[in-house]
Coordinates of C-alpha atoms and ligand atoms in Angstrom, one line a residue:
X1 CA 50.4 -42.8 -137.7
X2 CA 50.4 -42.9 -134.1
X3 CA 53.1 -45.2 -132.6
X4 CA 53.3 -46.5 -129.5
X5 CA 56.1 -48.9 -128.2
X6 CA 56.1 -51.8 -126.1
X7 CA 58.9 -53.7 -124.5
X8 CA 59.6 -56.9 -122.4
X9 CA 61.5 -56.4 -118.8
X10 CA 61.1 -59.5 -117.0
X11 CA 62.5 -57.7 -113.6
X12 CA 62.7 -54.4 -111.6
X13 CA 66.3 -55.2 -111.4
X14 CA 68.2 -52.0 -112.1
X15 CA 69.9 -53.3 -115.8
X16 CA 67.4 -54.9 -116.7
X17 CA 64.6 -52.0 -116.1
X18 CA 67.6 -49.3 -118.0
X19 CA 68.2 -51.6 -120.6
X20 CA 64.4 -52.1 -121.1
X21 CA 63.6 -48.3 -120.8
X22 CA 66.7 -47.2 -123.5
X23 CA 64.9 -49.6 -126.0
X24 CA 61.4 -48.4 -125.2
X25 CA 62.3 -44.8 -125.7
X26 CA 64.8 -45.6 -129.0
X27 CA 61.9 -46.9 -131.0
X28 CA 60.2 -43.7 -130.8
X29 CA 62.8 -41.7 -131.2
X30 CA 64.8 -41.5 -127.7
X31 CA 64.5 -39.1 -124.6
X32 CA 66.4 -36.4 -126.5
X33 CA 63.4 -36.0 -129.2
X34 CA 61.2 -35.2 -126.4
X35 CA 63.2 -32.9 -123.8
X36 CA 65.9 -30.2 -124.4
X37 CA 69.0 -29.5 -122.5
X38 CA 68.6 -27.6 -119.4
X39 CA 64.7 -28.0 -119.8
X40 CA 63.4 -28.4 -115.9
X41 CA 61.0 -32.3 -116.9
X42 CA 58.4 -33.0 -114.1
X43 CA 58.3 -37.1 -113.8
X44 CA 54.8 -37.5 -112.2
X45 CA 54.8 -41.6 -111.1
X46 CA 51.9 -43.1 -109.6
X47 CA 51.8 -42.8 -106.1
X48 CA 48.7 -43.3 -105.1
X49 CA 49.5 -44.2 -101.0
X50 CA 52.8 -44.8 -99.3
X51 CA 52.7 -48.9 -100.1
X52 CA 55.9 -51.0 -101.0
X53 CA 57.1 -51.9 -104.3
X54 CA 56.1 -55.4 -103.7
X55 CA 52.2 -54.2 -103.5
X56 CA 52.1 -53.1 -107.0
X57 CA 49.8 -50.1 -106.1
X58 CA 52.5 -47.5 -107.2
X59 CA 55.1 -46.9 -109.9
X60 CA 58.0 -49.0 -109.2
X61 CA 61.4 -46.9 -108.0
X62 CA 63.3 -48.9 -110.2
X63 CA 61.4 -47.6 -113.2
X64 CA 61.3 -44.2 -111.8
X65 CA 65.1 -44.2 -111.6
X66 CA 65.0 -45.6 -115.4
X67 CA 63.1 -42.6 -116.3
X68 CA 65.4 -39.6 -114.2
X69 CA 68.9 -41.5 -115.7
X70 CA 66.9 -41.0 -119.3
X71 CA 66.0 -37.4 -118.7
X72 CA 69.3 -36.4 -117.3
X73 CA 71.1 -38.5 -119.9
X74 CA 69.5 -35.6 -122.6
X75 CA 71.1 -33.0 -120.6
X76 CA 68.0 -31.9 -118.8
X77 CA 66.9 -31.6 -115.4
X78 CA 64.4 -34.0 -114.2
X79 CA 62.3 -33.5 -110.7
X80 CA 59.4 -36.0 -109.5
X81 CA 56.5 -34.8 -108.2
X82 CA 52.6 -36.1 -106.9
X83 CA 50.4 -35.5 -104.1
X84 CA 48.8 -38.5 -103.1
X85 CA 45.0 -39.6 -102.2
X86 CA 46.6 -40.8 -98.6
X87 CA 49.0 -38.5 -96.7
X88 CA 51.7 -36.9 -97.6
X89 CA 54.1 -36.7 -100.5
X90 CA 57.2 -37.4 -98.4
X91 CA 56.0 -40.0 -96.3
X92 CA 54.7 -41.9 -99.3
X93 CA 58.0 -41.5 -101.2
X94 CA 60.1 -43.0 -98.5
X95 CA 57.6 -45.7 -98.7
X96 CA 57.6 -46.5 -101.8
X97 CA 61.3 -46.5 -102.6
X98 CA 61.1 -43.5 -104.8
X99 CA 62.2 -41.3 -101.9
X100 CA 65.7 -43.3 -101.8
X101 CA 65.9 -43.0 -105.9
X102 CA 65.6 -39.3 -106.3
X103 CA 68.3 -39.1 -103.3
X104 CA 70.8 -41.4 -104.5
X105 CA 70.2 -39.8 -107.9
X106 CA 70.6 -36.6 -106.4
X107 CA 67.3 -34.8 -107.7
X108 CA 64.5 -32.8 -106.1
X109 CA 61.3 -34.5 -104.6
X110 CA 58.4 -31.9 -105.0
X111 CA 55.7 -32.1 -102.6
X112 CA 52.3 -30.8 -104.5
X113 CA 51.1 -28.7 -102.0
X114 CA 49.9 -25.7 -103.0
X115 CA 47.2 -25.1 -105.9
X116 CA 47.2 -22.5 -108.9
X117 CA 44.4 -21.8 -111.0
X118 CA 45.4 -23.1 -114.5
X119 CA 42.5 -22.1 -117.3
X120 CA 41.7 -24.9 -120.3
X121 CA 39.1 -22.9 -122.2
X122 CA 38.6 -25.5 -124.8
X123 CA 37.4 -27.6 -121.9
X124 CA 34.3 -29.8 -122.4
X125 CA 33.7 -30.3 -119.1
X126 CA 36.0 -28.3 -116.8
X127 CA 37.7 -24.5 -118.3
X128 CA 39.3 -23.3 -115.1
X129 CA 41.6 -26.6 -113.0
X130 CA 43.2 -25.9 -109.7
X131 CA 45.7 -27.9 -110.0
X132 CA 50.0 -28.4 -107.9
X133 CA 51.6 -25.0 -108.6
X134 CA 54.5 -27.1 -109.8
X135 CA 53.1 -27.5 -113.2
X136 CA 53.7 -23.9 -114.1
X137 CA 57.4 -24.0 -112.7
X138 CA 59.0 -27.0 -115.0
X139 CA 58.9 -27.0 -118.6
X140 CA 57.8 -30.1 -119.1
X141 CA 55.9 -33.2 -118.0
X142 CA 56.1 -37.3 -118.2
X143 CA 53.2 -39.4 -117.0
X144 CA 54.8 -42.4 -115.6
X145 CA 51.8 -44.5 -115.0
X146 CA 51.0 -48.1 -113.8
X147 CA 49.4 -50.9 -115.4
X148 CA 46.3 -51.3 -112.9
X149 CA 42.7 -52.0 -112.8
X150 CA 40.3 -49.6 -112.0
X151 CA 37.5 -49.7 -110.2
X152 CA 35.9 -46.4 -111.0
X153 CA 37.8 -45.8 -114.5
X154 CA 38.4 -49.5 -116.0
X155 CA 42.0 -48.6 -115.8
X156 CA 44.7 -46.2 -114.6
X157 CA 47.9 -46.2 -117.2
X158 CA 48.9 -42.5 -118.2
X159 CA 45.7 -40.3 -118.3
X160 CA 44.3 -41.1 -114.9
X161 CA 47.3 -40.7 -113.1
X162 CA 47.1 -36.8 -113.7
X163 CA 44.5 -37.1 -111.2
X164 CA 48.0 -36.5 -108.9
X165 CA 47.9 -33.0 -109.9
X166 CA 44.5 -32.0 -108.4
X167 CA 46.3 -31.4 -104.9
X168 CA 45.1 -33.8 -101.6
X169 CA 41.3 -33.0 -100.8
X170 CA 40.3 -31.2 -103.8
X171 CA 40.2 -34.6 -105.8
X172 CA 37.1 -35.1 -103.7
X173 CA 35.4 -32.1 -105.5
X174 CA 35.8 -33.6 -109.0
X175 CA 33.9 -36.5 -107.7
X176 CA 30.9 -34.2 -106.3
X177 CA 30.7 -32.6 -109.0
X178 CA 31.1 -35.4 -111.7
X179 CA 29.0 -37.7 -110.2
X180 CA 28.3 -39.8 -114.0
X181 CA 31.0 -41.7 -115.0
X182 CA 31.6 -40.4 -118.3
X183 CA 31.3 -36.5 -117.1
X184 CA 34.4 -38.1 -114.7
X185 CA 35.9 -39.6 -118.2
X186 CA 35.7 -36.1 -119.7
X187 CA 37.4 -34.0 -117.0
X188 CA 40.2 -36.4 -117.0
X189 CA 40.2 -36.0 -121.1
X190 CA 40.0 -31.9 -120.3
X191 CA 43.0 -32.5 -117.6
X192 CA 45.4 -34.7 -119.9
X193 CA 44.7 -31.7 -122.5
X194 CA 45.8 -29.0 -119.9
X195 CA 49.1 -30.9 -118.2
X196 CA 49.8 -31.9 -121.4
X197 CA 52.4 -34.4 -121.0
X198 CA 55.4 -35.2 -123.4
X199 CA 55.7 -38.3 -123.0
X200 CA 53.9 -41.2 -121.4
X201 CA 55.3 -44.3 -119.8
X202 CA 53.9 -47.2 -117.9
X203 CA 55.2 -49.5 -116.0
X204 CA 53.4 -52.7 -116.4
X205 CA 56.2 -55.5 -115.2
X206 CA 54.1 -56.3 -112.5
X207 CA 50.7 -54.5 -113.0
X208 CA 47.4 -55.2 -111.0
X209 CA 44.3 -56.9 -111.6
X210 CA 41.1 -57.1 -109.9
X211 CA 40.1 -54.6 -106.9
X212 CA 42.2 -51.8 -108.5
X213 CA 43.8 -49.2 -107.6
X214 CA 44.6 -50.2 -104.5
X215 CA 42.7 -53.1 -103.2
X216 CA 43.7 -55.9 -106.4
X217 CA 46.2 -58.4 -106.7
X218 CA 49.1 -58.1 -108.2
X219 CA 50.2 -59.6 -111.9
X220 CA 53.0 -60.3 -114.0
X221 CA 52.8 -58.3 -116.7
X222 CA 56.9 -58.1 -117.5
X223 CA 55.7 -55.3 -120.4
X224 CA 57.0 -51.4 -120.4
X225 CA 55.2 -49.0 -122.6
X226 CA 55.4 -45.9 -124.0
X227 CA 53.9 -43.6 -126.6
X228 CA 53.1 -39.5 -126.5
X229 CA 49.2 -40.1 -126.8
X230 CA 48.3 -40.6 -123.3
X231 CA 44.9 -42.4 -124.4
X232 CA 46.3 -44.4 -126.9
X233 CA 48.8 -45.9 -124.7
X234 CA 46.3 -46.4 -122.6
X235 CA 43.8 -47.9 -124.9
X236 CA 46.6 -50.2 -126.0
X237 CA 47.7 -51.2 -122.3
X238 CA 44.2 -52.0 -121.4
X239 CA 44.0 -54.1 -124.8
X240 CA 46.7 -56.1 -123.8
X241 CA 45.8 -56.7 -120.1
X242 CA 42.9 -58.5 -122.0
X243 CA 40.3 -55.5 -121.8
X244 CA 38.1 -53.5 -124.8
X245 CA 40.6 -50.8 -124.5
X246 CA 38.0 -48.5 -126.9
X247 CA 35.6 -48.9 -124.3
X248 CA 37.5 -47.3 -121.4
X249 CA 34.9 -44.6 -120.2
X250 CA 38.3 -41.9 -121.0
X251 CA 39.5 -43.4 -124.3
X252 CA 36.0 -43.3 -125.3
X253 CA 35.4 -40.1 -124.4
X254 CA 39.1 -39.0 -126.6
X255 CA 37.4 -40.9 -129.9
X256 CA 34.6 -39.3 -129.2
X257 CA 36.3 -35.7 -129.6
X258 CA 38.8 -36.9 -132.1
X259 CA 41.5 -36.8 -129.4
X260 CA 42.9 -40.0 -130.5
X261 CA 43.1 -42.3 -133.6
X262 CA 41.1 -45.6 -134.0
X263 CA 42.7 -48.3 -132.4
X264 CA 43.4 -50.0 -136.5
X265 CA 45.2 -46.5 -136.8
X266 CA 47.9 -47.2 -134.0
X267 CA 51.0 -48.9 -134.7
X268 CA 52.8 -51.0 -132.0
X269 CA 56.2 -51.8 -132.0
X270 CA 58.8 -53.2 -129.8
X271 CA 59.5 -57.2 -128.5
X272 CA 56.3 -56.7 -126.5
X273 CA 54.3 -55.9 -129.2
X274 CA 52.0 -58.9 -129.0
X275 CA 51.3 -58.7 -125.5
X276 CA 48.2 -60.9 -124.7
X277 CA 47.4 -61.0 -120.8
X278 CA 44.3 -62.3 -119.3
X279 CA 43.4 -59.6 -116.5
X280 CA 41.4 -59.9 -114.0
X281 CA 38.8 -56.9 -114.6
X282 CA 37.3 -55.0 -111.7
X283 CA 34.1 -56.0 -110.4
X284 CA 32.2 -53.3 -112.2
X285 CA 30.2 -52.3 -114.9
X286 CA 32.5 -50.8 -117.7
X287 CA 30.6 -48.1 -119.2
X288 CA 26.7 -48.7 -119.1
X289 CA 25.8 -45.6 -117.5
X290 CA 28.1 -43.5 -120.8
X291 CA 24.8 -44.3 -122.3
X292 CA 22.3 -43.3 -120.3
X293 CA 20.6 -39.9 -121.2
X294 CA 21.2 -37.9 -118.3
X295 CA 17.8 -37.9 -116.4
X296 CA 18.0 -41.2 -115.5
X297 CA 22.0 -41.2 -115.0
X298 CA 21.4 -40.8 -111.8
X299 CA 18.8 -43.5 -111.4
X300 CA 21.5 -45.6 -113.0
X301 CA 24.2 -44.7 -111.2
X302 CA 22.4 -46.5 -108.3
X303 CA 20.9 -49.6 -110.2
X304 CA 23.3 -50.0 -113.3
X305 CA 27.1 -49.7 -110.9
X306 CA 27.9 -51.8 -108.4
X307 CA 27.5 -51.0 -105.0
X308 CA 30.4 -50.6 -101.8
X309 CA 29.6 -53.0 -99.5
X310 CA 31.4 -53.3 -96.1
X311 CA 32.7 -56.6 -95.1
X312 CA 32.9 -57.8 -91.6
X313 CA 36.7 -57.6 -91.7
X314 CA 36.3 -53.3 -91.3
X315 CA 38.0 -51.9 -88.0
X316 CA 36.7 -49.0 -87.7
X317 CA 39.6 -47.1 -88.7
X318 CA 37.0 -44.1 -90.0
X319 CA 39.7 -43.6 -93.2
X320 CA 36.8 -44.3 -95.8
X321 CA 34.7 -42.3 -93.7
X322 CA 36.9 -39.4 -93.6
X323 CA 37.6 -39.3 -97.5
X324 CA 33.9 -40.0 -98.8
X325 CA 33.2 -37.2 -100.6
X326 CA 29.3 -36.9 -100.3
X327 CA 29.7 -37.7 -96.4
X328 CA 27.9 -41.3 -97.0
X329 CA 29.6 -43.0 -94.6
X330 CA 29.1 -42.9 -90.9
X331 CA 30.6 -45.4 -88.0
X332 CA 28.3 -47.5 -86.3
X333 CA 29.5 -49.8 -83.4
X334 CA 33.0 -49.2 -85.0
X335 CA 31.8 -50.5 -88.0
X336 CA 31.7 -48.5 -91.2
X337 CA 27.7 -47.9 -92.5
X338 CA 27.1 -46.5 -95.9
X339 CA 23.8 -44.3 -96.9
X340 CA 23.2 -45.4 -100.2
X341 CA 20.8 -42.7 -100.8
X342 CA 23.8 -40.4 -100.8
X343 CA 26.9 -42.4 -102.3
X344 CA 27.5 -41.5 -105.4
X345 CA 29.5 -44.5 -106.3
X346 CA 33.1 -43.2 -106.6
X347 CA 34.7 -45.9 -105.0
X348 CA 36.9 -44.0 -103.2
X349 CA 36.0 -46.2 -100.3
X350 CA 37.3 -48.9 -101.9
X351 CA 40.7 -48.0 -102.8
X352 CA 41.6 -46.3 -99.9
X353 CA 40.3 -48.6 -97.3
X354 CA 43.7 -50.4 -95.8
X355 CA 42.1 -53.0 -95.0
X356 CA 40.0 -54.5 -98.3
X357 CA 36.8 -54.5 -96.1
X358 CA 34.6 -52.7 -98.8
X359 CA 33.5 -54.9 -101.4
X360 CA 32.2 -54.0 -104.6
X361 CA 28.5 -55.9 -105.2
X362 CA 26.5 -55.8 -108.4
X363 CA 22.6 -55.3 -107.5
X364 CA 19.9 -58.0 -109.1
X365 CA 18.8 -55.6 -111.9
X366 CA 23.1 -54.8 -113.1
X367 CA 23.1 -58.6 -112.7
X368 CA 20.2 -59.5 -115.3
X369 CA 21.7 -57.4 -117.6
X370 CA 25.2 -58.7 -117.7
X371 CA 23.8 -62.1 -117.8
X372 CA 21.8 -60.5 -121.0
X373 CA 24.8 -59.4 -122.5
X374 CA 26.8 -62.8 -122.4
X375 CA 28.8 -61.4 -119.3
X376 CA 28.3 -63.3 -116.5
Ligands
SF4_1 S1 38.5 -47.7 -94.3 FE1 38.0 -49.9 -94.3 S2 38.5 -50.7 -92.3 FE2 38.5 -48.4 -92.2 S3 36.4 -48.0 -91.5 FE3 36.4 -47.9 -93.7 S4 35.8 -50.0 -94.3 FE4 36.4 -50.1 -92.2
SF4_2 S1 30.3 -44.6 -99.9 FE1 32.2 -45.0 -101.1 S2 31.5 -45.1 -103.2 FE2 29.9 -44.2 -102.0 S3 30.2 -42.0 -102.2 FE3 31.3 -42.7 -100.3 S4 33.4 -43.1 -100.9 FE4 32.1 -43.0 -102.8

């Protein structure tokens, strides 16, 4: 039986995060089970751009310190590590707090840089990952993830923030070359496989909702999880931010290849266990085009997901320009212009824009059929 536990922390205040995190990890089984002494444990947060706390776009230092006391309390040596989608590792660390943690916790900060090739030959969609150079020094990993809506994904939690370890401007590769949603799903279900994590954590005490990652508003959640399947914490996190969690584009994909139990077969335990929150999901399609045979998958890319629209608000700061990965996006009288002919609807436009000028916009077809199926 897969277990995963779930535990209330109504603040990011330091007791109250370490006293919620000791209980999370004691009902399955405590830090120890999971790392040895002297073992070198790679804590991979989420930080996705160098935003404070208060924003709720990244892992929250308080948990992160939570996490290197827990390591270090089993005798092993922890180290945190990511590479961004915005700039660089250091200047979003000091950011977002978790510069000042692993400092006055006296641990390293690693930088991803540098990429290794790292071969997954049991791969169904990717066999060879270039991925941070780190993951082959440290013996092992923990995904500590944040509760957020996703534009692209449905969610990030535990799986999605492995994205971290495809280094700066190679994540825009992946979206080239997995231009269908679900082929996206399955490289991230092929990259959880070859990190491999120990142990998955999320910090959900104040997740996001709406315009996720980056772009949404963010929502009490006062909830810690953890478990060691990556897509069944995440399938239960997204239940209880009020979402199909079986549906996720990545969990389905996991079902699909036995990867992770029914959700009937997973256990959860813990005083959060009946989590109920009401979410605000992105303005998306969940996972229409995971059905559509694949010559018209990219008809239905364009008709079936919801479009980036720029609102009049843009300043022409050229950021979304400079990041979209089929080069859809030009400036126009210092306004951002988008050739919809070429975007291939990864919304990285949307979550990295700084200024929530790109919109996301169902077209009158995607419209019918949500009306259709009872959801709009
Ligand atoms: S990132 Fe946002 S503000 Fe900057 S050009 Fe693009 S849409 Fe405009
Ligand atoms: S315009 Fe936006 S959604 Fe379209 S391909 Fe570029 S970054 Fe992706």
């Amino acid at each position: 039986m897969t277990t995963i536990s779930a535990v209330k922390a109504e603040s990011y205040d330091t007791q109250v995060v370490e006293q919620a995190m000791d209980e999370l990890l004691g009902l399955i089984g405590s830090m120890e089970h999971y790392v040895k002494p002297g073992e070198k444990v790679l804590i991979k947060p989420n930080m996705l751009e160098g935003l404070s706390p208060e924003k709720a776009v990244t892992t929250h230092p308080e948990v992160v310190r939570a996490v290197i006391k827990a390591v270090k309390a089993a005798g092993a040596v922890p180290v945190v590590g990511d590479s961004p989608a915005m700039g660089n590792t250091l200047k979003a660390a000091q950011k977002t707090g978790i510069l000042a943690i692993c400092q006055e916790e006296g641990i390293q900060l690693l930088p991803f840089q540098h990429a290794i090739d790292i071969p997954f030959l049991a791969g169904t969609m990717v066999r060879k990952f270039v991925l941070a150079q780190e993951l082959k020094a440290v013996d092992k990993v923990i995904s500590l993830g944040k509760m957020k809506t996703h534009s692209l994904t449905g969610v990030t939690g535990g799986i999605k923030n492995l994205f971290g370890f495809v280094v700066g401007p190679n994540k825009a590769q992946f979206h080239l070359r997995m231009q269908k949603r679900s082929d996206f799903a399955a490289m991230l279900v092929d990259l959880a496989q070859a990190v491999n994590p120990v142990l998955f954590i999320i910090d959900g005490i104040v997740g996001m909702e709406g315009d996720g990652p980056r772009n949404g508003t963010p929502c009490k959640g006062n909830i810690l999880l953890a478990g060691t399947n990556g897509f069944a914490v995440d399938m239960v996190m997204a239940e209880m931010m009020g979402f199909r969690g079986d549906k996720l584009p990545v969990v389905a994909q996991a079902l699909r290849q036995g990867l992770v139990p029914l959700r009937a077969e997973i256990t959860v335990t813990g005083s959060a266990q009946n989590t109920s929150l009401s979410f605000r999901e992105p303005k998306n399609m969940s996972a229409l085009d995971t059905v559509l045979p694949k010559w018209l998958a990219a008809w239905g890319q364009q008709q079936l997901t919801a479009k980036p629209v720029i609102a009049p608000n843009c300043v022409g700061c050229r950021r979304c320009a400079e990041h979209c990965p089929p080069q859809a996006i030009t400036l126009i009288n210092n306004q951002a212009s988008i050739d919809y002919a070429r975007c291939i609807r990864c919304y990285c436009c949307q979550e990295l824009c700084p200024h929530n000028a790109v919109n996301l916009k169902n077209g009158t077809l995607l419209n019918a059929i949500l009306k259709l199926c009872g959801r709009k």
